JSON list of C-alpha atoms in Angstrom, two decimals:
[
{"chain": "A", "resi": 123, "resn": "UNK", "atom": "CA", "xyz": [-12.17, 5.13, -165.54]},
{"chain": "A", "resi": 124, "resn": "UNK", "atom": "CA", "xyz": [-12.20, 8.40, -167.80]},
{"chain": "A", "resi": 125, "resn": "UNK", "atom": "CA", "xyz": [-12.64, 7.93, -171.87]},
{"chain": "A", "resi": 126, "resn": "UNK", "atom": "CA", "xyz": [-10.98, 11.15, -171.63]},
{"chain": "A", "resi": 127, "resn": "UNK", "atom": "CA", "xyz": [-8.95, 13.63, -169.81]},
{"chain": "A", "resi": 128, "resn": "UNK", "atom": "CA", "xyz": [-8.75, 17.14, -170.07]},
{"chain": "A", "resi": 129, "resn": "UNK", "atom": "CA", "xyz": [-5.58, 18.80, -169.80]},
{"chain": "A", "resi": 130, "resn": "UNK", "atom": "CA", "xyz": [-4.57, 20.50, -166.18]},
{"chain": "A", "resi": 131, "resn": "UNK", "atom": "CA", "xyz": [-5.99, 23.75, -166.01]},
{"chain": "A", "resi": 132, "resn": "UNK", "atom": "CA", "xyz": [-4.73, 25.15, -162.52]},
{"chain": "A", "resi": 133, "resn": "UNK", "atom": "CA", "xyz": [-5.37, 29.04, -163.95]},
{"chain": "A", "resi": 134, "resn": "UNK", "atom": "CA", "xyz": [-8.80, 28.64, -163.24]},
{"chain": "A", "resi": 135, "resn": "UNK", "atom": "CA", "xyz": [-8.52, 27.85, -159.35]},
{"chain": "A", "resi": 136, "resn": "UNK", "atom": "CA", "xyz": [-9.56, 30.80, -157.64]},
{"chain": "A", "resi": 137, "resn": "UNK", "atom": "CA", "xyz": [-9.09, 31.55, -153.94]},
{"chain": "A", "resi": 138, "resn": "UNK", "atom": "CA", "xyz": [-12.20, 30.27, -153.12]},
{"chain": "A", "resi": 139, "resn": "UNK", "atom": "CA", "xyz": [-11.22, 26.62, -154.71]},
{"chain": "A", "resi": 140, "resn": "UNK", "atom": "CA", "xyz": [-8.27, 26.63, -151.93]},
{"chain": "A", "resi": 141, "resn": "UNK", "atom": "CA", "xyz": [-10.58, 27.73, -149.00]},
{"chain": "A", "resi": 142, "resn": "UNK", "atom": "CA", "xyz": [-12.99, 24.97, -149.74]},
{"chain": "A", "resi": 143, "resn": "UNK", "atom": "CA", "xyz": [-10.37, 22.34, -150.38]},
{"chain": "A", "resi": 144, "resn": "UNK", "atom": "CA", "xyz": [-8.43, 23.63, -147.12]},
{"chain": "A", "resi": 145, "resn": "UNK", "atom": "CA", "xyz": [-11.98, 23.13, -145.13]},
{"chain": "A", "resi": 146, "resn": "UNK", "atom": "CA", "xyz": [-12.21, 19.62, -147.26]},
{"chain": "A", "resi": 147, "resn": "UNK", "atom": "CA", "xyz": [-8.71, 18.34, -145.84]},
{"chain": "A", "resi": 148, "resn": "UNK", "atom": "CA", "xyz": [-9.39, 19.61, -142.31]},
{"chain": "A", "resi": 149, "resn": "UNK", "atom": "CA", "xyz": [-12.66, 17.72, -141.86]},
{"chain": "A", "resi": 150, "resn": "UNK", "atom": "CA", "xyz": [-11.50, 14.42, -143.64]},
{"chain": "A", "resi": 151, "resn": "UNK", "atom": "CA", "xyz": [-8.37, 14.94, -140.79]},
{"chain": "A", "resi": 152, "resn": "UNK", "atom": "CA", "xyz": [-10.16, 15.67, -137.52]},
{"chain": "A", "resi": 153, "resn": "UNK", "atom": "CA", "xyz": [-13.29, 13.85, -138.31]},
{"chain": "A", "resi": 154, "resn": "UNK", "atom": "CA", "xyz": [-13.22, 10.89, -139.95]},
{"chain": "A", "resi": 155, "resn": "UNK", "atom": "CA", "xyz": [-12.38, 7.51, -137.91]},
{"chain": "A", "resi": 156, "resn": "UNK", "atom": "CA", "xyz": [-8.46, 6.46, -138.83]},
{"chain": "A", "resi": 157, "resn": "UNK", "atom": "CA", "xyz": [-9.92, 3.11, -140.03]},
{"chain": "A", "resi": 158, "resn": "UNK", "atom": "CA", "xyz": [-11.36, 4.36, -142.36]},
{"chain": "A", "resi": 159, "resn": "UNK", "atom": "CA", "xyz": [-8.76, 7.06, -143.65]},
{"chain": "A", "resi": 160, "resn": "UNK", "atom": "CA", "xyz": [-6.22, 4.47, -143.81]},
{"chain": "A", "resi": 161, "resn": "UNK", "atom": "CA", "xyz": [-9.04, 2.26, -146.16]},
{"chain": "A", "resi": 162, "resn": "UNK", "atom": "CA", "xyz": [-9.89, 5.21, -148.25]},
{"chain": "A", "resi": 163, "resn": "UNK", "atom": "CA", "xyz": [-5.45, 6.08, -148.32]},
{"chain": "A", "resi": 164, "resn": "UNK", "atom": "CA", "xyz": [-5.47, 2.45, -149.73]},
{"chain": "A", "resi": 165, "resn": "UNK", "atom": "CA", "xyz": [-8.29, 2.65, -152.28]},
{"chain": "A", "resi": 166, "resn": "UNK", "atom": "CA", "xyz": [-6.71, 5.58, -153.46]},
{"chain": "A", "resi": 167, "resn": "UNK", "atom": "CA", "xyz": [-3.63, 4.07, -154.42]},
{"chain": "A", "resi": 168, "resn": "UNK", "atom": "CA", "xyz": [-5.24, 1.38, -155.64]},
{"chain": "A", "resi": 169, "resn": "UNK", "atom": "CA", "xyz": [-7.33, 2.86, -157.70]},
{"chain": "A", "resi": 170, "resn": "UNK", "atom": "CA", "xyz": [-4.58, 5.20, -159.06]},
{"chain": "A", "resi": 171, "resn": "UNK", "atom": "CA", "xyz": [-3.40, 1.94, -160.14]},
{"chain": "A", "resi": 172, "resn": "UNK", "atom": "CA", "xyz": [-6.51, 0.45, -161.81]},
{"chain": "A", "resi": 173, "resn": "UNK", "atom": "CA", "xyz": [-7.24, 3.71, -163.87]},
{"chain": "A", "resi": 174, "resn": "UNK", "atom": "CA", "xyz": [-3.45, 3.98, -164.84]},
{"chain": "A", "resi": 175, "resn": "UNK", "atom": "CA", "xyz": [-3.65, 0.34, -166.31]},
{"chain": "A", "resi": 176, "resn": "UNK", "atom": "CA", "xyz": [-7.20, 0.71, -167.91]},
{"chain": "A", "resi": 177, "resn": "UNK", "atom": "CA", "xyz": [-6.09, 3.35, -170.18]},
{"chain": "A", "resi": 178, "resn": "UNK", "atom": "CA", "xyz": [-2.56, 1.50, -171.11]},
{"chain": "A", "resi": 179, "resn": "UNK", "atom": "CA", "xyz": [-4.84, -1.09, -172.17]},
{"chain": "A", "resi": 180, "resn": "UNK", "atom": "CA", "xyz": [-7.80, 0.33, -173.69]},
{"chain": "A", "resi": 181, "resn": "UNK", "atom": "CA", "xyz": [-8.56, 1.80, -176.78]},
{"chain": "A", "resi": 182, "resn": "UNK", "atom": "CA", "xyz": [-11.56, 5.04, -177.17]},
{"chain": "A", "resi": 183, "resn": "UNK", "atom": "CA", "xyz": [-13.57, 4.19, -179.95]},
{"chain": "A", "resi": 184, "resn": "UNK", "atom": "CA", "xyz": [-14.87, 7.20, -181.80]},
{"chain": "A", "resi": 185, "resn": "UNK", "atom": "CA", "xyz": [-18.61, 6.83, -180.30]},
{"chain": "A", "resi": 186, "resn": "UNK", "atom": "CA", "xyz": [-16.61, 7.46, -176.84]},
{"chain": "A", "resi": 187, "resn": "UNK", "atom": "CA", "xyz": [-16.54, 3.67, -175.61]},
{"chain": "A", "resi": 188, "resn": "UNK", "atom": "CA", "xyz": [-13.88, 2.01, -174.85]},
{"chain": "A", "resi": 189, "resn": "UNK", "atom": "CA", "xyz": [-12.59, -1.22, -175.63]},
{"chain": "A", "resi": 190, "resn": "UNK", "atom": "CA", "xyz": [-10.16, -3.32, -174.08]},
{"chain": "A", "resi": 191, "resn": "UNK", "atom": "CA", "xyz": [-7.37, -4.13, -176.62]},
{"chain": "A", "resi": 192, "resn": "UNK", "atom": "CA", "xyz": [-4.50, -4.55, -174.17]},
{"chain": "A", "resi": 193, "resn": "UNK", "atom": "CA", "xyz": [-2.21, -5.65, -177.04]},
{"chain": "A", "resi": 194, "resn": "UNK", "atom": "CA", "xyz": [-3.05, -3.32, -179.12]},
{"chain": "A", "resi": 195, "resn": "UNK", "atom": "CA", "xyz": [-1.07, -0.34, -180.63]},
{"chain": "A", "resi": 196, "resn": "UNK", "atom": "CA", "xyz": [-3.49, 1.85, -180.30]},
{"chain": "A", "resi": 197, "resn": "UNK", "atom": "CA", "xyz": [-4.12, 2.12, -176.95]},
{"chain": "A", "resi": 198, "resn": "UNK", "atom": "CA", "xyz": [-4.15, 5.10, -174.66]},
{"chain": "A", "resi": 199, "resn": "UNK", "atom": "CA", "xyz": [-1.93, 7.03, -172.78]},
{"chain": "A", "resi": 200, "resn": "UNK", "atom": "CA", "xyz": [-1.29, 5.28, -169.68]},
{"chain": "A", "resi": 201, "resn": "UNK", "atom": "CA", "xyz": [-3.07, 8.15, -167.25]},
{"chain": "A", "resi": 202, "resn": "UNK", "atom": "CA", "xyz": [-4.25, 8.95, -163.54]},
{"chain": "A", "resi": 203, "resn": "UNK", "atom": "CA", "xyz": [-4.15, 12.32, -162.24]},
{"chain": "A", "resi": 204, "resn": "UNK", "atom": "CA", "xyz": [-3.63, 14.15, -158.44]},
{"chain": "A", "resi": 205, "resn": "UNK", "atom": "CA", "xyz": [-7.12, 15.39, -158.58]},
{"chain": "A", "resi": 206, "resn": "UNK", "atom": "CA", "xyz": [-8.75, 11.64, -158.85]},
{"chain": "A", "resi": 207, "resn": "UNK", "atom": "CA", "xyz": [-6.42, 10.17, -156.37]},
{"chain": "A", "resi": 208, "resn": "UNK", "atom": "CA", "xyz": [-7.54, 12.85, -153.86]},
{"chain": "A", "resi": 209, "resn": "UNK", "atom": "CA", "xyz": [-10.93, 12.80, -154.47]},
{"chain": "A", "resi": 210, "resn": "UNK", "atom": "CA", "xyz": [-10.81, 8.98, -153.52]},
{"chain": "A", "resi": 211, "resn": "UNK", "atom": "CA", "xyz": [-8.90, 10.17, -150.50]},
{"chain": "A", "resi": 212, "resn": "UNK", "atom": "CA", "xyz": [-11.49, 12.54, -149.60]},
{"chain": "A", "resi": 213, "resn": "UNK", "atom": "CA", "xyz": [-14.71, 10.66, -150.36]},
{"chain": "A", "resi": 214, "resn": "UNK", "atom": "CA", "xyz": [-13.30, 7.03, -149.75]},
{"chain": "A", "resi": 215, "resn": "UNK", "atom": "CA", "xyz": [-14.90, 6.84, -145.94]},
{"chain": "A", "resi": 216, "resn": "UNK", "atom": "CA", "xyz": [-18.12, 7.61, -147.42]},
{"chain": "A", "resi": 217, "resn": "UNK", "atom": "CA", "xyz": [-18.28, 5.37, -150.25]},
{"chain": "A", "resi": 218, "resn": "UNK", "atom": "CA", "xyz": [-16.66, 2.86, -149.48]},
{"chain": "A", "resi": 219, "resn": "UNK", "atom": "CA", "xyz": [-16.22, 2.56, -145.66]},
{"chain": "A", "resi": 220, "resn": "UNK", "atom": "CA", "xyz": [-20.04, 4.09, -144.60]},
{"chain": "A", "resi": 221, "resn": "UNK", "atom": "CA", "xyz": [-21.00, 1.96, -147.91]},
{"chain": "A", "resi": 222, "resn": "UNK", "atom": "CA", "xyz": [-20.07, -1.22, -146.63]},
{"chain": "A", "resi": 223, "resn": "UNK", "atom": "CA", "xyz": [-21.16, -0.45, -143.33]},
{"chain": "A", "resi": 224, "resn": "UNK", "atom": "CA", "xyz": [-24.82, 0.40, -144.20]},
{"chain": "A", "resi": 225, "resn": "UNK", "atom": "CA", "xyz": [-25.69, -2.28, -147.02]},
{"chain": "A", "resi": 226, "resn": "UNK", "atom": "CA", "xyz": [-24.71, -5.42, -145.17]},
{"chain": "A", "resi": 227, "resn": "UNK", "atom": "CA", "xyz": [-25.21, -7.93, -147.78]},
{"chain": "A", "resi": 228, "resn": "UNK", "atom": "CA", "xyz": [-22.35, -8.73, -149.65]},
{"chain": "A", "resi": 229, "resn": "UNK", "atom": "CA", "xyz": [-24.83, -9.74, -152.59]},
{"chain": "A", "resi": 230, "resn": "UNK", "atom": "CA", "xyz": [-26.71, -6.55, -152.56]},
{"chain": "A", "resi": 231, "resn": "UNK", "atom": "CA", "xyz": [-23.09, -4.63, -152.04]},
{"chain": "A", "resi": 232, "resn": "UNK", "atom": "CA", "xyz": [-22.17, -5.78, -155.70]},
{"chain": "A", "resi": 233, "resn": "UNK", "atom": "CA", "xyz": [-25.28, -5.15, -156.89]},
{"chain": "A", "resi": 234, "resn": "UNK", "atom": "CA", "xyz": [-25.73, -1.73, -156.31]},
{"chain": "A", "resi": 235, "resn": "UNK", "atom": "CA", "xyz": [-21.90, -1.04, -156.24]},
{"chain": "A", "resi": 236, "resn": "UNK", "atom": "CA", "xyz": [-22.43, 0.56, -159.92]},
{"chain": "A", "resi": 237, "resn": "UNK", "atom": "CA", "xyz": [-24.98, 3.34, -158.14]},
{"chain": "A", "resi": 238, "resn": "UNK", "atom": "CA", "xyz": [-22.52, 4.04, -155.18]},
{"chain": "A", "resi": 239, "resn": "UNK", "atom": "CA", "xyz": [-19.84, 4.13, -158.24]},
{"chain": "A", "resi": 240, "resn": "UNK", "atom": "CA", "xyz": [-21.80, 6.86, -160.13]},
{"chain": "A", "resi": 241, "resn": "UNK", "atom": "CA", "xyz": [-22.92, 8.96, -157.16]},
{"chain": "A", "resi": 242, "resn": "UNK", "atom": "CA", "xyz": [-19.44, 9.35, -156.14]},
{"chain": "A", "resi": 243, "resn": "UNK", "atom": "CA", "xyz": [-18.26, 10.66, -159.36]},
{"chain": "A", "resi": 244, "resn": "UNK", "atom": "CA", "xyz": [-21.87, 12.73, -159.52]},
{"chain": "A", "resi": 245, "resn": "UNK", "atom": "CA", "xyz": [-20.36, 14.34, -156.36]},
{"chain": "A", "resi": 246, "resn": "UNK", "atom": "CA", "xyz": [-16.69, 14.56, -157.10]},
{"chain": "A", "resi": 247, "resn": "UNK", "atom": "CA", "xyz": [-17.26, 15.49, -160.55]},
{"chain": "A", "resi": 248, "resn": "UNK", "atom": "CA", "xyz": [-18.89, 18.81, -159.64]},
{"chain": "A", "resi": 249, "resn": "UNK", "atom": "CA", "xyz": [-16.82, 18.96, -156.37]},
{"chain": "A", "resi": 250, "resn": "UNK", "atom": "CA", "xyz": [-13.66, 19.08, -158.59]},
{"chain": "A", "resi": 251, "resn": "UNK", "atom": "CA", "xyz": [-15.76, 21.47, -161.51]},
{"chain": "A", "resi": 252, "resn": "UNK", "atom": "CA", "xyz": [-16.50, 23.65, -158.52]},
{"chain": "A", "resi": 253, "resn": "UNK", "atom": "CA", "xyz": [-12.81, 23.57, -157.50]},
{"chain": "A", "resi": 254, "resn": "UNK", "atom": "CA", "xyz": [-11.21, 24.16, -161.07]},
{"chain": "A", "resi": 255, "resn": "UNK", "atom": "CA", "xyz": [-13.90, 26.74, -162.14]},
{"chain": "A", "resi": 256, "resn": "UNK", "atom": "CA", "xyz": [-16.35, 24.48, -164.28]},
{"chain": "A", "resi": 257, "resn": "UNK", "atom": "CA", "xyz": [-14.52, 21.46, -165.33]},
{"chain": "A", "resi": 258, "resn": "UNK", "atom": "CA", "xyz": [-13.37, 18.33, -163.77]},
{"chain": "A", "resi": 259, "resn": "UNK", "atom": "CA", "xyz": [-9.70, 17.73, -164.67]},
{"chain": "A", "resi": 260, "resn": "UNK", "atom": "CA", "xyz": [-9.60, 13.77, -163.08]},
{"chain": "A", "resi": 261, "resn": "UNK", "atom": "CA", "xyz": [-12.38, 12.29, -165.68]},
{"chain": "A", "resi": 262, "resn": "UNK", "atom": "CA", "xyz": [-14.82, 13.61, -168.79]},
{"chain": "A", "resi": 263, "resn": "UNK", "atom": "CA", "xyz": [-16.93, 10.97, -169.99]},
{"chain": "A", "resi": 264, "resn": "UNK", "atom": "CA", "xyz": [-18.10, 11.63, -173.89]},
{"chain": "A", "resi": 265, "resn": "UNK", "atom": "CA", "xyz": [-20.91, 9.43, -175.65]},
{"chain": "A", "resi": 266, "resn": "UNK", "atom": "CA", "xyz": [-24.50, 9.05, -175.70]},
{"chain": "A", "resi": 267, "resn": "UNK", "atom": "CA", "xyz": [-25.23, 7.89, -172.39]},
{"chain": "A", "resi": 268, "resn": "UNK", "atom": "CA", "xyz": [-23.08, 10.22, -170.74]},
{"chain": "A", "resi": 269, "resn": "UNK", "atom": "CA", "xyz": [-24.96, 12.11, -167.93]},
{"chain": "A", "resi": 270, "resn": "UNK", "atom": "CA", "xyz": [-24.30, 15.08, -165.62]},
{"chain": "A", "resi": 271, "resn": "UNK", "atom": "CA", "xyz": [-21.84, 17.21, -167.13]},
{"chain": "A", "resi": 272, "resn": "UNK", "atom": "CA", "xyz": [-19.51, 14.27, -168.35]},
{"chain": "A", "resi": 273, "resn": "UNK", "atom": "CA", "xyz": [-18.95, 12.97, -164.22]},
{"chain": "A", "resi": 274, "resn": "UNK", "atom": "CA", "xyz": [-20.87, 9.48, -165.31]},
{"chain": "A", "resi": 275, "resn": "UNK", "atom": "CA", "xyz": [-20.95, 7.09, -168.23]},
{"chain": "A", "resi": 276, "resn": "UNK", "atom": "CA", "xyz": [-23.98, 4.62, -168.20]},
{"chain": "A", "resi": 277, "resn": "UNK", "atom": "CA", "xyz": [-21.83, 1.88, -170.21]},
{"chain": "A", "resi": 278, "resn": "UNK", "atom": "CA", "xyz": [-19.42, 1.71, -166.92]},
{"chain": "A", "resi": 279, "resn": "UNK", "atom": "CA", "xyz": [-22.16, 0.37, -164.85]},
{"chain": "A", "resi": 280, "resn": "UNK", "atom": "CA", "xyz": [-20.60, -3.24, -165.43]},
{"chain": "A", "resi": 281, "resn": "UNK", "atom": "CA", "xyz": [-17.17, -2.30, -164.96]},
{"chain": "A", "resi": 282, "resn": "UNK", "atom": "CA", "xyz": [-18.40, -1.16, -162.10]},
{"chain": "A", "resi": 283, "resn": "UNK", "atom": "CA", "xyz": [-20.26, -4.28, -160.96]},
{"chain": "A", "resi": 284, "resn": "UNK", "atom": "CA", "xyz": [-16.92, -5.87, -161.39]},
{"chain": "A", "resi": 285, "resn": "UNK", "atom": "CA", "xyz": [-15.19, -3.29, -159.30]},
{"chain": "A", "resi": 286, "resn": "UNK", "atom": "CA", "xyz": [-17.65, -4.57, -156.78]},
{"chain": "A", "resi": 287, "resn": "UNK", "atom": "CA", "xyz": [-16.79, -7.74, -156.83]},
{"chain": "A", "resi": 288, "resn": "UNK", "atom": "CA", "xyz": [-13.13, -7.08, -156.23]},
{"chain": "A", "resi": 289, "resn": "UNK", "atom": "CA", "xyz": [-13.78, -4.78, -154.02]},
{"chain": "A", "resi": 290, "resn": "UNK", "atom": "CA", "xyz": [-15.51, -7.55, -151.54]},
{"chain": "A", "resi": 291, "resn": "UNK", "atom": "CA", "xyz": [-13.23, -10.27, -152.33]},
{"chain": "A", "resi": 292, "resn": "UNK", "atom": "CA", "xyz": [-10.57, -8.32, -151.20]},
{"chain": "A", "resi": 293, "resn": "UNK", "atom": "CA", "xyz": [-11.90, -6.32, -147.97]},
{"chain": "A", "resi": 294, "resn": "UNK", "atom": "CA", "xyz": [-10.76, -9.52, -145.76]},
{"chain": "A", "resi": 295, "resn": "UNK", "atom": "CA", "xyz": [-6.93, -8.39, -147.07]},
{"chain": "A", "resi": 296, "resn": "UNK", "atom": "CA", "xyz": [-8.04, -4.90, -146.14]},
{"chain": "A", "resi": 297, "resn": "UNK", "atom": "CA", "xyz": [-8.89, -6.01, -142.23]},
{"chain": "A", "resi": 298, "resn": "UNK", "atom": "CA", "xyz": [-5.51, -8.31, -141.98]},
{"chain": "A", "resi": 299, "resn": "UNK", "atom": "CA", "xyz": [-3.97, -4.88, -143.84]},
{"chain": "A", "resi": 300, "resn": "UNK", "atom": "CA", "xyz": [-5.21, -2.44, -141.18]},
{"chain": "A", "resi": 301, "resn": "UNK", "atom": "CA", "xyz": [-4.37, -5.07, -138.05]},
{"chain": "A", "resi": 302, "resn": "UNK", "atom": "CA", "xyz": [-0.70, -5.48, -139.12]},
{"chain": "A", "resi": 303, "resn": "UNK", "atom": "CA", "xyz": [-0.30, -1.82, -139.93]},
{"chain": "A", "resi": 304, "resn": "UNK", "atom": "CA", "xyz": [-1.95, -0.38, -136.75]},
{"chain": "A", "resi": 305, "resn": "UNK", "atom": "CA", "xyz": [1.15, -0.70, -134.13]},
{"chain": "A", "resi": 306, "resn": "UNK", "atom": "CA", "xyz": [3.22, 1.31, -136.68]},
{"chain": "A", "resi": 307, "resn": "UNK", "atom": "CA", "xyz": [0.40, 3.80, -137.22]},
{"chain": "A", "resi": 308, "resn": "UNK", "atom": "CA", "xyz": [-0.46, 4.25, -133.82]},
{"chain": "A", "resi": 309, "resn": "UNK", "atom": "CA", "xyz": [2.86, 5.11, -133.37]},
{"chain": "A", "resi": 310, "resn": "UNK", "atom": "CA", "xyz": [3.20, 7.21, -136.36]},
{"chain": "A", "resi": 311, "resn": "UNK", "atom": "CA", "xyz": [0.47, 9.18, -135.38]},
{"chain": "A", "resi": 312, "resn": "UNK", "atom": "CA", "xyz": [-0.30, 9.24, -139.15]},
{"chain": "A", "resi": 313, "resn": "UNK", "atom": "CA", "xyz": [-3.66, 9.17, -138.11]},
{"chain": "A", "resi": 314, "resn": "UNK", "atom": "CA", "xyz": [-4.52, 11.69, -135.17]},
{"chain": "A", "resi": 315, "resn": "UNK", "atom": "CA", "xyz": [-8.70, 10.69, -134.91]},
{"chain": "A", "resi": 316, "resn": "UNK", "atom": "CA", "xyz": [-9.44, 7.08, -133.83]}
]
């Protein structure tokens, strides 16, 4: 949920950037369980989705909150970008399917869902600065309480928390998602680790 965006900048990928995102793709494909690459595929797109509507109905205040206006004329630029949907691709098994696996309580899953939030953007952030040679071109958070480089904003913890709770209402449409798409993967092969 970026305040802002910075423009693409591909002239600043080097040939390291491809090596390591290469390496990236190759050990998301051969080692991570096809459960939970089809979960993370799915949070991905829906995610996509989320931030794409969040700034078509926001407006960035000039402290570098945001406010939800959705009528208003004023809001932003309806936005999502490649780099954010593949980071969620990428990272998705960790935080959200080894997440879910290792806090058990559905309670304590919301709860702390805004620190597994800001520890994947901590990561990804400087993953993707790393990649586009010292800036992150999926989200740049401005504002006072605005931490590590721009990756987190301290004012999204309860957006966040809300994620959190949509996130485990709807994980029991994730399971009956997975069981009726599995014949057609399976024979797919979309997913070559099981």
């Amino acid at each position: 949920m970026s305040n802002t965006h910075q423009p693409q900048n591909v002239s600043r990928w080097t040939p390291l950037s491809t090596l390591a995102c290469a390496i990236s793709a190759l050990l998301w494909l051969y080692f991570v369980p096809a459960r939970a690459k089809f979960d993370a595929s799915i949070v991905a797109l829906a995610y996509a989705g989320i931030e794409y509507s969040w700034y078509a109905t926001t407006v960035e205040l000039p402290d570098g909150n945001v406010k939800f206006a959705p009528f208003s004329k004023h809001c932003r630029k309806p936005f999502t970008s490649l780099p954010q949907f593949w980071s969620n691709v990428l990272m998705q098994p960790i935080f959200y399917t080894l997440y879910r696996s290792l806090v058990s309580s559905t309670y304590w899953r919301i709860i702390l869902y805004p620190f597994d939030a800001w520890l994947f953007e901590i990561i990804c952030g400087y993953f993707l600065m790393f990649l586009y040679g010292g800036y992150n071109p999926a989200w740049f958070y401005v504002g006072e309480d605005v931490y590590c480089h721009g990756n987190i904003k301290m004012a999204h913890g309860k957006l966040w928390l809300l994620l959190g709770v949509v996130i485990e209402v709807t994980a029991p449409f994730m399971d009956k998602l997975w069981i009726a798409f599995l014949p057609m993967l399976a024979n797919l092969n979309l997913f070559p680790s099981s």
